[in-house]
Tab-separated table of C-alpha atoms in Angstrom:
chain	number	residue	atom	x	y	z
A	1	ASP	CA	-13.901	-43.881	-21.748
A	2	THR	CA	-10.507	-44.775	-20.112
A	3	GLU	CA	-10.251	-42.173	-17.549
A	4	VAL	CA	-8.669	-42.465	-14.149
A	5	THR	CA	-9.203	-39.487	-12.018
A	6	GLN	CA	-6.807	-38.422	-9.071
A	7	THR	CA	-7.221	-35.823	-6.510
A	8	PRO	CA	-5.670	-33.772	-5.355
A	9	LYS	CA	-3.106	-32.670	-8.299
A	10	HIS	CA	-0.529	-31.125	-5.900
A	11	LEU	CA	-0.122	-31.998	-2.129
A	12	VAL	CA	2.272	-30.359	0.464
A	13	MET	CA	2.408	-31.720	3.863
A	14	GLY	CA	4.395	-31.877	6.903
A	15	MET	CA	6.101	-34.824	8.690
A	16	THR	CA	3.502	-34.783	11.292
A	17	ASN	CA	0.394	-34.249	9.038
A	18	LYS	CA	-2.294	-36.944	8.069
A	19	LYS	CA	-3.606	-36.742	4.534
A	20	SER	CA	-5.147	-38.939	1.838
A	21	LEU	CA	-4.776	-39.182	-1.865
A	22	LYS	CA	-7.932	-40.066	-3.914
A	23	CYS	CA	-8.452	-42.125	-7.157
A	24	GLU	CA	-11.604	-43.181	-9.053
A	25	GLN	CA	-12.465	-44.907	-12.120
A	26	HIS	CA	-15.823	-45.677	-13.858
A	27	MET	CA	-14.677	-48.313	-16.452
A	28	GLY	CA	-15.939	-51.122	-14.451
A	29	HIS	CA	-12.590	-52.356	-13.574
A	30	ARG	CA	-11.993	-54.497	-10.789
A	31	ALA	CA	-8.229	-54.327	-10.279
A	32	MET	CA	-6.552	-50.947	-8.733
A	33	TYR	CA	-2.861	-50.047	-8.111
A	34	TRP	CA	-1.130	-47.554	-6.377
A	35	TYR	CA	2.595	-46.645	-7.922
A	36	LYS	CA	5.211	-44.220	-6.524
A	37	GLN	CA	7.210	-42.477	-9.079
A	38	LYS	CA	10.539	-40.621	-8.105
A	39	ALA	CA	12.086	-38.083	-10.903
A	40	LYS	CA	13.612	-39.506	-14.023
A	41	LYS	CA	12.569	-43.205	-12.809
A	42	PRO	CA	9.718	-45.655	-13.824
A	43	PRO	CA	6.909	-46.157	-11.496
A	44	GLU	CA	7.381	-48.559	-8.728
A	45	LEU	CA	4.524	-50.770	-7.628
A	46	MET	CA	3.377	-50.248	-4.093
A	47	PHE	CA	-0.082	-51.852	-3.657
A	48	VAL	CA	-2.700	-53.912	-5.882
A	49	TYR	CA	-6.183	-54.430	-5.043
A	50	SER	CA	-8.422	-56.997	-6.683
A	51	TYR	CA	-11.938	-57.106	-6.146
A	52	GLU	CA	-11.778	-54.668	-3.463
A	53	LYS	CA	-9.231	-56.885	-1.314
A	54	LEU	CA	-5.569	-56.105	-0.810
A	55	SER	CA	-3.454	-58.854	-2.920
A	56	ILE	CA	-0.175	-57.495	-3.506
A	57	ASN	CA	1.814	-55.051	-0.910
A	58	GLU	CA	5.235	-54.366	-2.184
A	59	SER	CA	6.822	-54.211	1.288
A	60	VAL	CA	5.687	-50.872	1.640
A	61	PRO	CA	6.058	-49.020	4.940
A	62	SER	CA	3.275	-48.770	7.218
A	63	ARG	CA	2.977	-45.242	7.001
A	64	PHE	CA	1.291	-45.611	3.716
A	65	SER	CA	-2.194	-47.255	4.304
A	66	PRO	CA	-4.227	-48.165	1.120
A	67	GLU	CA	-8.054	-48.489	1.180
A	68	CYS	CA	-10.564	-49.690	-1.134
A	69	PRO	CA	-14.157	-48.320	-0.183
A	70	ASN	CA	-15.674	-50.220	-3.229
A	71	SER	CA	-14.902	-51.150	-6.673
A	72	SER	CA	-14.550	-47.594	-8.155
A	73	LEU	CA	-12.432	-45.813	-5.370
A	74	LEU	CA	-9.112	-46.248	-4.020
A	75	ASN	CA	-7.609	-44.342	-1.288
A	76	LEU	CA	-3.740	-43.847	0.092
A	77	HIS	CA	-3.795	-42.379	3.399
A	78	LEU	CA	-0.572	-40.815	4.616
A	79	HIS	CA	0.936	-40.330	8.161
A	80	ALA	CA	4.183	-39.434	9.578
A	81	LEU	CA	5.830	-39.216	6.103
A	82	GLN	CA	9.573	-38.602	5.480
A	83	PRO	CA	11.096	-36.223	2.979
A	84	GLU	CA	12.210	-39.033	0.866
A	85	ASP	CA	8.501	-39.847	0.201
A	86	SER	CA	8.236	-36.974	-2.077
A	87	ALA	CA	7.284	-38.332	-5.346
A	88	LEU	CA	4.490	-38.682	-8.157
A	89	TYR	CA	1.994	-40.918	-6.671
A	90	LEU	CA	0.192	-42.624	-9.480
A	91	CYS	CA	-3.070	-44.650	-9.510
A	92	ALA	CA	-4.009	-47.308	-12.178
A	93	SER	CA	-6.823	-49.606	-12.858
A	94	SER	CA	-7.377	-52.748	-15.126
A	95	GLN	CA	-10.169	-54.920	-16.190
A	96	GLY	CA	-8.990	-57.761	-14.233
A	97	VAL	CA	-5.839	-59.220	-12.598
A	98	GLY	CA	-3.369	-60.831	-15.038
A	99	GLY	CA	-0.759	-60.001	-17.392
A	100	SER	CA	-3.318	-59.591	-20.375
A	101	TYR	CA	-5.259	-56.912	-18.638
A	102	GLU	CA	-3.642	-53.450	-19.759
A	103	GLN	CA	-3.345	-50.820	-17.088
A	104	TYR	CA	-4.643	-47.206	-17.302
A	105	PHE	CA	-3.169	-44.667	-15.249
A	106	GLY	CA	-4.263	-41.495	-13.472
A	107	PRO	CA	-2.464	-38.022	-14.035
A	108	GLY	CA	-0.935	-38.612	-10.425
A	109	THR	CA	-0.623	-36.549	-7.282
A	110	ARG	CA	2.658	-34.628	-6.937
A	111	LEU	CA	3.536	-35.094	-3.060
A	112	THR	CA	6.058	-33.141	-1.439
A	113	VAL	CA	6.823	-33.841	2.457
A	114	THR	CA	8.521	-30.916	4.179
B	1	GLY	CA	14.396	-61.871	-11.810
B	2	GLU	CA	13.008	-59.793	-14.642
B	3	ASP	CA	14.931	-56.956	-16.283
B	4	VAL	CA	13.958	-54.180	-18.858
B	5	GLU	CA	16.529	-52.113	-20.472
B	6	GLN	CA	16.107	-49.062	-22.398
B	7	SER	CA	18.305	-46.241	-23.868
B	8	LEU	CA	18.090	-43.024	-21.802
B	9	PHE	CA	17.744	-40.630	-24.639
B	10	LEU	CA	16.997	-40.046	-28.433
B	11	SER	CA	16.803	-36.911	-30.295
B	12	VAL	CA	14.874	-36.513	-33.901
B	13	ARG	CA	13.895	-33.781	-36.099
B	14	GLU	CA	10.500	-33.229	-36.793
B	15	GLY	CA	9.146	-35.183	-39.577
B	16	ASP	CA	11.712	-37.728	-39.173
B	17	SER	CA	10.938	-41.351	-37.866
B	18	SER	CA	11.966	-42.296	-34.229
B	19	VAL	CA	12.704	-45.722	-33.193
B	20	ILE	CA	12.708	-46.591	-29.505
B	21	ASN	CA	14.468	-49.770	-28.403
B	22	CYS	CA	13.634	-52.136	-25.317
B	23	THR	CA	15.272	-55.478	-24.528
B	24	TYR	CA	13.920	-57.787	-21.708
B	25	THR	CA	15.354	-60.813	-20.210
B	26	ASP	CA	12.140	-62.833	-18.764
B	27	SER	CA	11.431	-65.424	-21.615
B	28	SER	CA	7.845	-65.946	-20.199
B	29	SER	CA	7.020	-62.421	-21.056
B	30	THR	CA	3.533	-62.483	-22.838
B	31	TYR	CA	2.246	-58.965	-22.883
B	32	LEU	CA	4.555	-56.061	-23.658
B	33	TYR	CA	3.602	-52.309	-23.541
B	34	TRP	CA	4.470	-48.885	-24.576
B	35	TYR	CA	3.424	-45.863	-22.213
B	36	LYS	CA	4.132	-42.227	-22.979
B	37	GLN	CA	4.604	-39.554	-20.219
B	38	GLU	CA	4.872	-35.924	-20.792
B	39	PRO	CA	6.164	-33.701	-17.994
B	40	GLY	CA	4.211	-33.659	-14.779
B	41	ALA	CA	1.605	-36.214	-16.281
B	42	GLY	CA	0.481	-39.616	-15.766
B	43	LEU	CA	1.572	-42.520	-18.087
B	44	GLN	CA	-0.585	-42.928	-21.255
B	45	LEU	CA	-0.869	-46.494	-22.776
B	46	LEU	CA	0.122	-46.051	-26.292
B	47	THR	CA	0.098	-49.705	-27.717
B	48	TYR	CA	0.723	-53.120	-26.754
B	49	ILE	CA	1.765	-56.533	-28.507
B	50	PHE	CA	1.263	-60.270	-27.400
B	51	SER	CA	4.193	-62.261	-27.805
B	52	ASN	CA	2.675	-64.372	-30.205
B	53	MET	CA	2.845	-61.347	-32.556
B	54	ASP	CA	5.716	-60.105	-34.502
B	55	MET	CA	4.385	-56.698	-35.581
B	56	LYS	CA	1.385	-54.325	-34.683
B	57	GLN	CA	0.569	-51.394	-36.623
B	58	ASP	CA	-1.639	-48.240	-35.188
B	59	GLN	CA	-1.755	-45.130	-37.200
B	60	ARG	CA	1.731	-43.449	-36.903
B	61	LEU	CA	3.002	-46.221	-34.299
B	62	THR	CA	4.659	-49.391	-35.297
B	63	VAL	CA	5.603	-52.070	-32.565
B	64	LEU	CA	8.103	-54.731	-33.556
B	65	LEU	CA	8.878	-57.756	-31.386
B	66	ASN	CA	11.753	-60.163	-31.844
B	67	LYS	CA	11.193	-62.922	-29.309
B	68	LYS	CA	14.127	-64.894	-30.105
B	69	ASP	CA	16.320	-61.841	-29.320
B	70	LYS	CA	13.758	-60.479	-26.661
B	71	HIS	CA	13.852	-56.997	-28.557
B	72	LEU	CA	10.839	-54.630	-28.677
B	73	SER	CA	10.945	-51.450	-30.486
B	74	LEU	CA	8.465	-48.513	-31.025
B	75	ARG	CA	8.592	-46.616	-34.190
B	76	ILE	CA	7.054	-43.531	-34.572
B	77	ALA	CA	6.381	-42.202	-38.285
B	78	ASP	CA	6.524	-38.197	-38.896
B	79	THR	CA	7.374	-37.560	-35.577
B	80	GLN	CA	5.965	-34.356	-34.087
B	81	THR	CA	7.104	-31.878	-31.283
B	82	GLY	CA	4.097	-33.139	-29.338
B	83	ASP	CA	5.666	-36.596	-29.284
B	84	SER	CA	8.325	-35.202	-27.148
B	85	ALA	CA	8.102	-37.252	-23.754
B	86	ILE	CA	9.280	-40.143	-21.965
B	87	TYR	CA	8.552	-43.590	-23.497
B	88	PHE	CA	8.379	-46.617	-20.984
B	89	CYS	CA	8.470	-50.127	-22.220
B	90	ALA	CA	6.855	-52.630	-19.777
B	91	GLU	CA	6.468	-56.424	-19.680
B	92	SER	CA	4.195	-58.871	-17.858
B	93	SER	CA	3.772	-62.499	-18.067
B	94	ASN	CA	0.551	-64.655	-17.673
B	95	ALA	CA	1.696	-65.354	-14.292
B	96	GLY	CA	0.936	-62.195	-12.755
B	97	ASN	CA	-0.418	-58.824	-12.896
B	98	MET	CA	2.661	-57.080	-12.042
B	99	LEU	CA	4.214	-54.867	-15.047
B	100	THR	CA	7.954	-54.610	-14.987
B	101	PHE	CA	9.066	-51.240	-16.696
B	102	GLY	CA	12.411	-50.064	-18.421
B	103	GLY	CA	13.908	-46.811	-17.284
B	104	GLY	CA	12.232	-44.766	-19.861
B	105	THR	CA	13.617	-43.235	-22.996
B	106	ARG	CA	13.493	-39.472	-23.191
B	107	LEU	CA	12.420	-38.272	-26.924
B	108	MET	CA	13.186	-34.840	-27.816
B	109	VAL	CA	11.904	-33.748	-31.317
B	110	LYS	CA	13.671	-30.575	-32.606
B	111	PRO	CA	11.773	-28.309	-34.886
């Protein structure tokens, strides 16, 4: 089983709302990632968690707040977003941290900020 | 920094072979991946190759790596309409876990 699940599939929120994206994997992977993907562009790395600790933050604005409650779950808390934050948000996981571990992606959450 | 380049678009007829090309600049690239993304979906890992290999075959997929020229290709044999998607190549090194993606190649398969 190489499945990463994400909820919700679609999300529309106003600029003053607070919402959360959820990601789950049951492959025993110890690294989890958030990516942002704009239309017709490759994914851009936002955050990396390794063994439930934040190991990489790619200078993401503080209106995006990641959380890793346990090794299977990864959340992305959203607050005071801007319309330009509208994108597909992808979660991924890998067995470990390092180039030799292939990343498996979830189906994404399509976010629209109005 | 690392740079990964792909052509934007490829159109083939159903039943033909497709070849999607990718070039990279980082000489320390050790792991090279191919992902497929269908409209509105996430990325599906298709295959990967280590830099100590020249070729890897997996059913209809053949990956060729020319390390000297830093050139990677993905050949899809007997291309089907279901293969229509965007294909991303990506590389990473031993040094870190960050993938560097190419811009993606949109493959259109005509019946």
